Coordinates of C-alpha atoms in Angstrom, one line a residue:
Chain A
X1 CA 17.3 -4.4 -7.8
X2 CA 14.2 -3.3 -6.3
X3 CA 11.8 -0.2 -6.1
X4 CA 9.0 0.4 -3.3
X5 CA 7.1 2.7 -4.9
X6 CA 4.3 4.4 -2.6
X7 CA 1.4 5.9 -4.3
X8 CA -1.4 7.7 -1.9
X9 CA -4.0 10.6 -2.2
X10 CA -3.1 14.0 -2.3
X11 CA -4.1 15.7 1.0
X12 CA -8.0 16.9 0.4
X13 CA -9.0 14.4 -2.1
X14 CA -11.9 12.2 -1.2
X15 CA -10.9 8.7 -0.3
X16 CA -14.2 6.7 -0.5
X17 CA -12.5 3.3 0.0
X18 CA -10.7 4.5 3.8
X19 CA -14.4 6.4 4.6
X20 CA -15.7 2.9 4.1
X21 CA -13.4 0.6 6.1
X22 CA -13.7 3.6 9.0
X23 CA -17.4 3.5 9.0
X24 CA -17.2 -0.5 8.3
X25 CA -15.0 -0.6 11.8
X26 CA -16.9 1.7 13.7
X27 CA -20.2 -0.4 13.2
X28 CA -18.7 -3.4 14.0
X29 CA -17.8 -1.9 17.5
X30 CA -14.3 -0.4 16.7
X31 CA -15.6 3.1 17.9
X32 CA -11.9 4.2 18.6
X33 CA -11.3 4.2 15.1
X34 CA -11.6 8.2 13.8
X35 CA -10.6 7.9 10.4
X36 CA -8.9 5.6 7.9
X37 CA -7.0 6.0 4.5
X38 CA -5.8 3.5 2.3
X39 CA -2.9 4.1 -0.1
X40 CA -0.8 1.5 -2.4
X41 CA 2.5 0.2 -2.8
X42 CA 3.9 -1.1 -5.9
X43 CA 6.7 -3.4 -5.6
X44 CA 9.1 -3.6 -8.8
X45 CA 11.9 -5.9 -9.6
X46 CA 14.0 -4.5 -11.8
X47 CA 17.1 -6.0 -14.1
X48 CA 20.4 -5.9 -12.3
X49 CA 21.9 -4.3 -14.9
X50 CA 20.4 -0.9 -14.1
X51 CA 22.7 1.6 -12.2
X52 CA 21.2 3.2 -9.4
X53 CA 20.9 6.8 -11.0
X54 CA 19.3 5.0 -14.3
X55 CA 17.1 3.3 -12.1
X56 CA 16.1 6.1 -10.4
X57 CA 15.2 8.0 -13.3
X58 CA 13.5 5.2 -15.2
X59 CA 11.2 4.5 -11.7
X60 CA 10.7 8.3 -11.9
X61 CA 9.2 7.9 -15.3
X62 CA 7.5 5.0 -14.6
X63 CA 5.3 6.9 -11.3
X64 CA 4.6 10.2 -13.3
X65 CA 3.7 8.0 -16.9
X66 CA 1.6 5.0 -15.4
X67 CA 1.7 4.1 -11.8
X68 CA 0.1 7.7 -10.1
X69 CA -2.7 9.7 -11.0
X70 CA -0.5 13.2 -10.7
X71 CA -3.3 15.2 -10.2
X72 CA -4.9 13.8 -7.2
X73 CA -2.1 11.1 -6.2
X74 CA 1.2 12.0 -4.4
X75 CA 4.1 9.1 -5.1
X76 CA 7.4 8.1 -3.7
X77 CA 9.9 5.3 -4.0
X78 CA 13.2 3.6 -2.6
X79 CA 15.3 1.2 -4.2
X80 CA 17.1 -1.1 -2.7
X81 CA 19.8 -3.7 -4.2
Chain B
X1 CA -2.7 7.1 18.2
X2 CA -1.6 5.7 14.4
X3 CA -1.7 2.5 13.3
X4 CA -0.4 1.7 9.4
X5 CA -1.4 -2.1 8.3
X6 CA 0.4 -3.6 5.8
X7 CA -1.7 -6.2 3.7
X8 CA 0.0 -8.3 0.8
X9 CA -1.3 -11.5 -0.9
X10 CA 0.6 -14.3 0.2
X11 CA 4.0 -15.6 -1.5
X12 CA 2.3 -17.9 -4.3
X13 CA -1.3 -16.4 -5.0
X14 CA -1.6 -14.9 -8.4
X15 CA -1.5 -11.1 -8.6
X16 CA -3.2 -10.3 -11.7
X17 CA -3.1 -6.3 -11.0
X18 CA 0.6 -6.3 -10.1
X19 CA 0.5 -8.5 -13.3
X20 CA -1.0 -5.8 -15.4
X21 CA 1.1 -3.2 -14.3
X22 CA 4.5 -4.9 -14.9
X23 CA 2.9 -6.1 -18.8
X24 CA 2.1 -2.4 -19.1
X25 CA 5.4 -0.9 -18.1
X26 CA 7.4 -3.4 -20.6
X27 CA 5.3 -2.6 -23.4
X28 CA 5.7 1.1 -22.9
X29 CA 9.8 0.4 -23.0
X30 CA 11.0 -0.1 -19.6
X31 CA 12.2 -3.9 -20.2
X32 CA 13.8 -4.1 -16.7
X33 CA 11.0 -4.4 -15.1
X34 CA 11.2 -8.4 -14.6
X35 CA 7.7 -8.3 -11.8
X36 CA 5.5 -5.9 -9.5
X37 CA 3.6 -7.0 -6.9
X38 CA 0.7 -4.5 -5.7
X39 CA -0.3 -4.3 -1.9
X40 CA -2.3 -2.0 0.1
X41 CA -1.4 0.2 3.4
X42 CA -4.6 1.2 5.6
X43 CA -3.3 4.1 8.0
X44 CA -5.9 4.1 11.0
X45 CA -6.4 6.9 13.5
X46 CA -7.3 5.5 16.8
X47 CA -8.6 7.6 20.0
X48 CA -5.7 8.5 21.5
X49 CA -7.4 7.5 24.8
X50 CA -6.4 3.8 24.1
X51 CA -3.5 1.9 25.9
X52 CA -0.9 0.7 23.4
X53 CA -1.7 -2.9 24.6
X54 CA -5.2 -3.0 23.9
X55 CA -4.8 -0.9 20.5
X56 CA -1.8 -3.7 19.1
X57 CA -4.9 -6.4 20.5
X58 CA -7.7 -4.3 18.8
X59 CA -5.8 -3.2 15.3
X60 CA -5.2 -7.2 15.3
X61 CA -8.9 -8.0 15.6
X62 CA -9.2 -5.4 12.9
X63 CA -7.1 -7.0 10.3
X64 CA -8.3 -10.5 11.0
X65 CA -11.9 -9.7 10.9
X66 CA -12.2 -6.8 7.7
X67 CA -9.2 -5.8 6.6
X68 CA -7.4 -8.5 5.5
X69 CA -8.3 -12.0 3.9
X70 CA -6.4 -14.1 5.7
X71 CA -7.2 -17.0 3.0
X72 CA -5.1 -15.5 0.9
X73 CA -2.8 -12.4 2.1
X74 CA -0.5 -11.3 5.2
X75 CA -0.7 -8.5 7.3
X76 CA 1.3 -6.6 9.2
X77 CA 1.3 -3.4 11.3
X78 CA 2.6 -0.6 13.3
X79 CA 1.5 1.5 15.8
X80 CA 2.8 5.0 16.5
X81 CA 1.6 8.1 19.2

């Protein structure tokens, strides 16, 4: 089984890294480029054994205890067999 | 416009941060987790005044050139009004 979990920046919180690839582009000629934000995806494989409402509870877990920053990162994830 | 570039490492280079995170999440209990793999998605705004032909050339150039190392990851995108 595996989970796609997608972490990005809440809306309103400061994303230095996309500011710097839009401004990076821009200068290197790329003016129709307004604005750019990065975000990360977090591919898991997970034991077979898990059933699909387990697994959805454990990836759960997983997002709110290690892989997002709750307070200025939104998350969400699919799993697929 | 939108455009939303996927860049991964390549099947076979070592991902120490997707690495890390699956180490982490085993010794904090969840033992399914068997691998994660970490990539990034750069969402673009473009000027709207672009033709989609010129903006699928142009967001090419883009990844080629900055935003992704073609040494050692893959890239892929989408573009969307």
């Amino acid at each position: 089984m595996k989970a796609i979990v997608h972490v990005a920046l809440k809306a309103g919180v400061l994303d230095p890294q996309g500011k710097a690839v839009a401004d990076t582009l821009t200068r290197m000629g790329y003016k129709e480029v307004e604005a750019a934000r990065i975000s990360k995806v977090i591919e898991l494989d997970l034991d077979s054994g898990l059933s699909a409402t387990d697994a959805e509870n454990r990836v759960k877990e997983m997002c709110e205890k290690l892989l997002a920053n709750t307070v200025i990162e939104s998350y969400r994830f699919e799993l697929s067999a």
